[in-house]
Coordinates of C-alpha atoms in Angstrom, one line a residue:
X1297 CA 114.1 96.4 103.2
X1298 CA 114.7 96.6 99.4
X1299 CA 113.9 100.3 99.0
X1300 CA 116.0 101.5 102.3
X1301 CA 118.9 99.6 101.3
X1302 CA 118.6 100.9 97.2
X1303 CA 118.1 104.4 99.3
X1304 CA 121.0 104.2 101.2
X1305 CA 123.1 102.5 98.5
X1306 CA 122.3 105.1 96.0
X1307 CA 123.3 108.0 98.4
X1308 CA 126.7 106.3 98.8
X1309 CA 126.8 105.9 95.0
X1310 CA 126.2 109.5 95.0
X1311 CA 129.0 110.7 97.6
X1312 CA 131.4 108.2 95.7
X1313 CA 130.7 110.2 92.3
X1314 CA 131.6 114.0 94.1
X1315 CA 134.8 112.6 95.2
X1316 CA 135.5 111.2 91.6
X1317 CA 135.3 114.7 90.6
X1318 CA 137.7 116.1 92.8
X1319 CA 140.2 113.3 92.3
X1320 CA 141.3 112.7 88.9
X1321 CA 143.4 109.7 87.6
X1322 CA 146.7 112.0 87.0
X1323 CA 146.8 113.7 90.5
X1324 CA 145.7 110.6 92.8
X1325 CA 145.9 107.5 90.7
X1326 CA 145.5 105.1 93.9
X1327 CA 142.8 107.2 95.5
X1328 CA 141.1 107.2 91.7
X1329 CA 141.3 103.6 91.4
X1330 CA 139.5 102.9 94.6
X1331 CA 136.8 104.8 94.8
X1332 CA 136.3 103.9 91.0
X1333 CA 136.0 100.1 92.9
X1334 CA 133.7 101.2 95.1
X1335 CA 131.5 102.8 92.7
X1336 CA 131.6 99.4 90.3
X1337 CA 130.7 97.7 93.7
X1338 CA 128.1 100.1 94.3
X1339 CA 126.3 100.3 91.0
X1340 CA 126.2 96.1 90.9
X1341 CA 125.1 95.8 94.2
X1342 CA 122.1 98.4 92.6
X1343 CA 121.6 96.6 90.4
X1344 CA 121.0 93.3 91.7
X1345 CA 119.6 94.4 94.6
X1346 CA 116.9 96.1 92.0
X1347 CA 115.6 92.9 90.1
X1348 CA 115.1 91.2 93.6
X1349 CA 111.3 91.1 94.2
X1350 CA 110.7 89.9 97.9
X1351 CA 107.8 87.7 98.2
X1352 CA 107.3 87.9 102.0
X1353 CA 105.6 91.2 104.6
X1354 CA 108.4 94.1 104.7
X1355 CA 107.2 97.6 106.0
X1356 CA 108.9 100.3 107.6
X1357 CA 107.4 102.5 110.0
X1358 CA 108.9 106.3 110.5
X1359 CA 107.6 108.6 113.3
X1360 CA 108.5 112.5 113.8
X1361 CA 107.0 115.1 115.6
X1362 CA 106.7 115.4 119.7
X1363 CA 107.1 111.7 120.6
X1364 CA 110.9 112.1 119.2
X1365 CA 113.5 113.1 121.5
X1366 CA 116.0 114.8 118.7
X1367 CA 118.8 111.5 117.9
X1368 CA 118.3 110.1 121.6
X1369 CA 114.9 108.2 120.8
X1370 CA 111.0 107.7 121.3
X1371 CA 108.4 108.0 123.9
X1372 CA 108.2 104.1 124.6
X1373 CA 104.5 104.6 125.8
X1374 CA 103.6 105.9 122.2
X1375 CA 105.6 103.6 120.3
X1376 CA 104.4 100.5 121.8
X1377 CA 100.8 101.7 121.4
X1378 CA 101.6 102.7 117.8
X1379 CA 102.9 99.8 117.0
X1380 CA 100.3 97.6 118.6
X1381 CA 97.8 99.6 117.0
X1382 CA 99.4 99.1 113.2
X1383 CA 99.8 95.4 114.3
X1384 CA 96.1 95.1 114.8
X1385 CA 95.0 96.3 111.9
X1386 CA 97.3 94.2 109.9
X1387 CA 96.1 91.2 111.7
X1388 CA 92.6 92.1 110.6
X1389 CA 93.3 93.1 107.3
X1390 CA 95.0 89.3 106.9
X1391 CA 91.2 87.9 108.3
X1392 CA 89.3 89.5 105.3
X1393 CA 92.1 87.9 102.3
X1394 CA 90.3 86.4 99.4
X1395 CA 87.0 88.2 100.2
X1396 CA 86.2 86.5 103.6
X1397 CA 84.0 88.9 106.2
X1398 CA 85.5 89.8 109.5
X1399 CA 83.4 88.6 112.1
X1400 CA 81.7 91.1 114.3
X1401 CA 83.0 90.2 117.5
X1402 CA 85.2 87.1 118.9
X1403 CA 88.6 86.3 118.0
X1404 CA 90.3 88.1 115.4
X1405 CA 90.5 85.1 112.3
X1406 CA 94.3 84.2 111.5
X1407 CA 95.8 86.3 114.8
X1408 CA 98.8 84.1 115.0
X1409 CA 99.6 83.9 111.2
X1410 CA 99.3 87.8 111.7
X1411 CA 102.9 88.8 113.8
X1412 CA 105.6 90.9 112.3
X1413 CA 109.2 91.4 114.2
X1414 CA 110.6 94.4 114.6
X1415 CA 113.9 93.5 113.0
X1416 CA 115.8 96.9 112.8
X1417 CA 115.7 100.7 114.3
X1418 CA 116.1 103.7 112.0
X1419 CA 117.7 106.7 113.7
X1420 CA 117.0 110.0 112.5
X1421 CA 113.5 110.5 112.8
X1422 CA 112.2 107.3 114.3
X1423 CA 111.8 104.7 112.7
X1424 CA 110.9 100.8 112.8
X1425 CA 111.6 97.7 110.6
X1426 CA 108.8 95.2 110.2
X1427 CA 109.0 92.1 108.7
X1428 CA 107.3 88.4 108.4
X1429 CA 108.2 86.0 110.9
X1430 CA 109.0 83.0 108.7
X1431 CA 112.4 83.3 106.6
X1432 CA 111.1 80.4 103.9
X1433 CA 111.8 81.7 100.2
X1434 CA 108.6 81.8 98.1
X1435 CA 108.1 82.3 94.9
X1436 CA 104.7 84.3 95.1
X1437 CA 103.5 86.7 98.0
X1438 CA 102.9 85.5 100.9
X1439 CA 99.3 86.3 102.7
X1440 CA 100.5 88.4 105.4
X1441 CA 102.8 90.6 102.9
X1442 CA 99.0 91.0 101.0
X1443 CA 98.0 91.8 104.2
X1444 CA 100.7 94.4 104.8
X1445 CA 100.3 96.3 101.8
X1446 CA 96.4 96.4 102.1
X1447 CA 97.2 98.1 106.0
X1448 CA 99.4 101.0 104.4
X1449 CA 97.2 101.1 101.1
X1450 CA 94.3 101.9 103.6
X1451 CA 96.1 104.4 105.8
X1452 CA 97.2 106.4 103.0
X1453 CA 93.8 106.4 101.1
X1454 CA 92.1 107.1 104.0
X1455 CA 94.0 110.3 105.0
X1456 CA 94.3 111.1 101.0
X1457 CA 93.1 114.7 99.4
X1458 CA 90.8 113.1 97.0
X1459 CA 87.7 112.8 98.2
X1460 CA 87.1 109.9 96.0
X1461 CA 90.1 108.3 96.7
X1462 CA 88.5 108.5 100.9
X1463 CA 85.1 107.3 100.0
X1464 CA 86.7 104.5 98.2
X1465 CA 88.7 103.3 100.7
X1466 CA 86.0 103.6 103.2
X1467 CA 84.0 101.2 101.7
X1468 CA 86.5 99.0 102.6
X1469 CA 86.3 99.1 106.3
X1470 CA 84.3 97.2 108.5
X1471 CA 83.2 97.8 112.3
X1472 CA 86.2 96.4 114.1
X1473 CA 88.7 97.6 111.5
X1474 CA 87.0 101.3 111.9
X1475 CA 87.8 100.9 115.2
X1476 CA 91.3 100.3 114.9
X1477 CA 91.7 103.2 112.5
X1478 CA 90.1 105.5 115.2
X1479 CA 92.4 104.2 117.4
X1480 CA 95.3 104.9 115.6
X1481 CA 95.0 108.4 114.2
X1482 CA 93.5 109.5 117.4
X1483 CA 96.7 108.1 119.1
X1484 CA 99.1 110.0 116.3
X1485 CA 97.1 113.4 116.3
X1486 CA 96.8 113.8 120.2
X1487 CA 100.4 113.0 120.3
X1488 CA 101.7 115.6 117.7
X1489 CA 103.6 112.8 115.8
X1490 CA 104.0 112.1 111.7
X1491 CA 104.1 108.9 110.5
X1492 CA 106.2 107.9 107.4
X1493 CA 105.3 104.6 105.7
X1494 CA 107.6 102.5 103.6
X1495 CA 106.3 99.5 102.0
X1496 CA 107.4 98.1 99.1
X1497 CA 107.4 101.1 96.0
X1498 CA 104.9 102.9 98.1
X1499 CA 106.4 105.9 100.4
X1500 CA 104.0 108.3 101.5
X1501 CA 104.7 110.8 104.8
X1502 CA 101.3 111.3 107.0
X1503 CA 102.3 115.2 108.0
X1504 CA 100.1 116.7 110.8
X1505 CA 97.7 117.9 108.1
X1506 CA 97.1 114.7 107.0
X1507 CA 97.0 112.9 110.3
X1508 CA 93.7 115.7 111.5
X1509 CA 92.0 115.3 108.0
X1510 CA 92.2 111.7 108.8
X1511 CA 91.0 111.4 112.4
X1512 CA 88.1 114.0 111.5
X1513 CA 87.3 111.3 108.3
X1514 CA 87.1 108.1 110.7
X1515 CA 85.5 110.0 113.4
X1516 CA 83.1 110.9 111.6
X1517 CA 82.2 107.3 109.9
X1518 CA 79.3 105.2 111.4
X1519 CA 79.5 101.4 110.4
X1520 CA 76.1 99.5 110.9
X1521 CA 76.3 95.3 110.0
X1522 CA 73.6 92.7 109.8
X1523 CA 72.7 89.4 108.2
X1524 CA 69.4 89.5 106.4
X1525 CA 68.2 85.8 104.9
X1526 CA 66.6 86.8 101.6
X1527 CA 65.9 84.7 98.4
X1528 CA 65.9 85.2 94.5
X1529 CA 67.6 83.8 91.2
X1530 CA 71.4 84.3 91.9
X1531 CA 74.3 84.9 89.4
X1532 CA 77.7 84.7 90.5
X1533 CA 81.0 86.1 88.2
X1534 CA 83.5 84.0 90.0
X1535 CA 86.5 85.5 88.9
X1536 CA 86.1 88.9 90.4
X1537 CA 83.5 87.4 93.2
X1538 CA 80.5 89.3 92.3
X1539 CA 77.2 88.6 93.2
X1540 CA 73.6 89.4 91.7
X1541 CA 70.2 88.3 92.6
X1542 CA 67.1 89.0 90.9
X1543 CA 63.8 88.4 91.1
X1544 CA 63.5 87.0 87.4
X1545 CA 65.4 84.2 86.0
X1546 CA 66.9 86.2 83.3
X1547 CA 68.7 88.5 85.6
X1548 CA 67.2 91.2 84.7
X1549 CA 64.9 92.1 87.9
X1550 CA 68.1 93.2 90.2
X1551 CA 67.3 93.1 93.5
X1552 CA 70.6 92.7 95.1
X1553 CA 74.4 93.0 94.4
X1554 CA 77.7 92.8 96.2
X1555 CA 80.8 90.5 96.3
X1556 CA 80.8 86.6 97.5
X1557 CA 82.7 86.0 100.6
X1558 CA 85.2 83.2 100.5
X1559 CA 83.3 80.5 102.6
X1560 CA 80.1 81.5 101.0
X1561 CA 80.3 78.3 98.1
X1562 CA 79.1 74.6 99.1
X1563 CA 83.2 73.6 99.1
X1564 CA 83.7 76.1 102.1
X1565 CA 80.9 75.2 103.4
X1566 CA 81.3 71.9 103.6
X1567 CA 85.2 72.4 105.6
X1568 CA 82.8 74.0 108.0
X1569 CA 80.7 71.1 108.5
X1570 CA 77.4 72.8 107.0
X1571 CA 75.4 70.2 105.4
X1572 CA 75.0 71.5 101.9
X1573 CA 75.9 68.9 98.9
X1574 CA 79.3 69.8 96.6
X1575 CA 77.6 71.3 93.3
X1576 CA 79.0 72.7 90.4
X1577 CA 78.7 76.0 89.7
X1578 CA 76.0 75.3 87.0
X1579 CA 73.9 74.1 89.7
X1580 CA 74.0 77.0 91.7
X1581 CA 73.9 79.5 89.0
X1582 CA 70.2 81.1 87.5
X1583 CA 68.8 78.9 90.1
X1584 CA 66.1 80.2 92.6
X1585 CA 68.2 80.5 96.2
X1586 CA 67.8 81.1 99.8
X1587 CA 70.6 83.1 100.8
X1588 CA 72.4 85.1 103.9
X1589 CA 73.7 88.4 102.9
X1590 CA 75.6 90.7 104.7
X1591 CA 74.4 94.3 104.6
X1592 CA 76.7 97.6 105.6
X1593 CA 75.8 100.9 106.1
X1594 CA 78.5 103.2 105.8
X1595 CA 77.4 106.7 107.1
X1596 CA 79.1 110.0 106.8
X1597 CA 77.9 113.7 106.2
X1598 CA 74.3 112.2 106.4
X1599 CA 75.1 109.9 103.4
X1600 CA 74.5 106.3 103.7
X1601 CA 76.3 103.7 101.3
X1602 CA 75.1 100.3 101.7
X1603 CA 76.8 97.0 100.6
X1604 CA 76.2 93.6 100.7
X1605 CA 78.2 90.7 100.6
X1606 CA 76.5 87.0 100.2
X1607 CA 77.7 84.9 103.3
X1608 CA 76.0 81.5 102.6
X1609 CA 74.1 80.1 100.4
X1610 CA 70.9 78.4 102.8
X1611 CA 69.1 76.3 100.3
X1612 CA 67.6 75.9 97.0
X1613 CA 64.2 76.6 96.0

């Protein structure tokens, strides 16, 4: 992984510069002149290694606390179910790219796309290399790399000490994925284990703290879902996939607002098999629609936060 390797590369660059100051050119020329090698070595392989971006899913997993046996190693029990756990949640993180809604119960969307190898094992405390399956170069991300980085984004969010920062995130979940967040922090917290995340620029340590304000958060989150058909004039802003429909064809009578699922547009639609007609978007816009929409209720605290998301468009009117 790109940060591990600048990490480690950077603390040899560091030993490398202490013994250049005990050794000076007069009193150990040959001892001088190869550790001033190793340090050009050092400080190019930095440097290159620095302007590399990788494209594909990379995340490093680091546990402490009682699961770690000193140097020797990790309760296998806790490590297999941690990592299973983290592997769920990535695969249905990957479901939900580009706005699509996970489905409330069947097969997890994309499962197979989903799988990260564990490619390397950090002594010390714990730790565990994840990476993509497929070894093709790209030249943008890769969906399961996006899918990696929203996993850790949502772990560290959701045991963050902003509350905003929480609420925010929690907006984000969705029955199952709740769930697998319960799972997880229940599973670190009962254990007395830490969890150290590195993906990418982001490095963040979940201490014990952390881990307890985070179980008591998802605990305490209640996650109702429901299609309701409903009709009005709609408005879309395709380019951040928002949703408004109104009960006036000016838009000005909100009645509803959200975000537009992925397979919510005739063109999905019709890779489904639905029976809707390809139509621009200047045929769908201002027009009076039927329409499924997805409603959630996020409660916590005895505050309910509602959201909808428009699923399908049923038919014009």
């Amino acid at each position: 992984m790109k940060k591990l390797e600048l990490s480690s590369l950077q603390a040899d660059l560091a030993s490398i510069n202490a013994l250049l100051k005990k050794h000076s050119e007069a009193d150990d020329p040959l001892g001088w002149y190869q550790f001033s090698e190793r340090k050009r070595e050092l400080e190019a392989a930095i440097a290159a290694l620095a302007n590399t971006h990788p494209t594909e899913a990379q995340v490093a997993l680091f546990f402490g606390g009682a699961p770690v046996k000193g140097s020797r190693g990790i309760l296998a029990d806790f490590a297999g179910q941690a990592l299973d756990t983290f592997q769920d949640l990535v695969n249905k993180r990957l479901s939900t790219l580009g706005g699509l809604a996970l489905r409330a119960r069947g097969p997890v969307r994309g499962r197979a796309d989903a799988q990260l190898l564990i490619t390397d094992i950090v002594r010390g405390s714990v730790g565990f290399v994840l990476q993509e399956a497929s070894d093709m170069q790209r030249l943008v991300d890769t969906p399961l790399k996006d899918a990696v980085d929203q996993a850790t984004e949502l772990l560290s969010h959701i045991a963050s000490t902003e509350e905003e920062v929480f609420e925010s995130a929690s907006d984000e979940l969705d029955d199952r994925t709740l769930i697998t967040m319960q799972r997880l922090f229940k599973l670190l917290d009962e254990s007395r284990a830490t969890l150290r995340v590195v993906d990418g620029e982001k490095d963040f340590l979940l201490d014990s703290r952390a881990v307890s304000r985070a179980r008591q958060r998802v605990e305490a989150i209640q996650i109702e879902e429901r299609d309701d058909t409903v009709e009005g004039f709609l408005f879309l802003l395709p380019e951040t996939r928002r949703f408004d429909l109104t009960n006036d064809a000016e838009g000005i009578q909100l009645l509803y607002r959200g975000m537009v699922d992925r397979g919510a547009l005739p063109a999905a639609q019709a890779e489904e098999g639905v029976a809707l007609p390809l139509l621009p978007l200047s045929a769908i816009v201002g027009r009076r629609w039927r329409v499924t929409l997805h409603r959630k209720d996020v409660s916590q605290r005895g505050r309910v936060r509602t959201s909808y998301t428009l699923v399908r468009l049923v038919e014009p009117l």
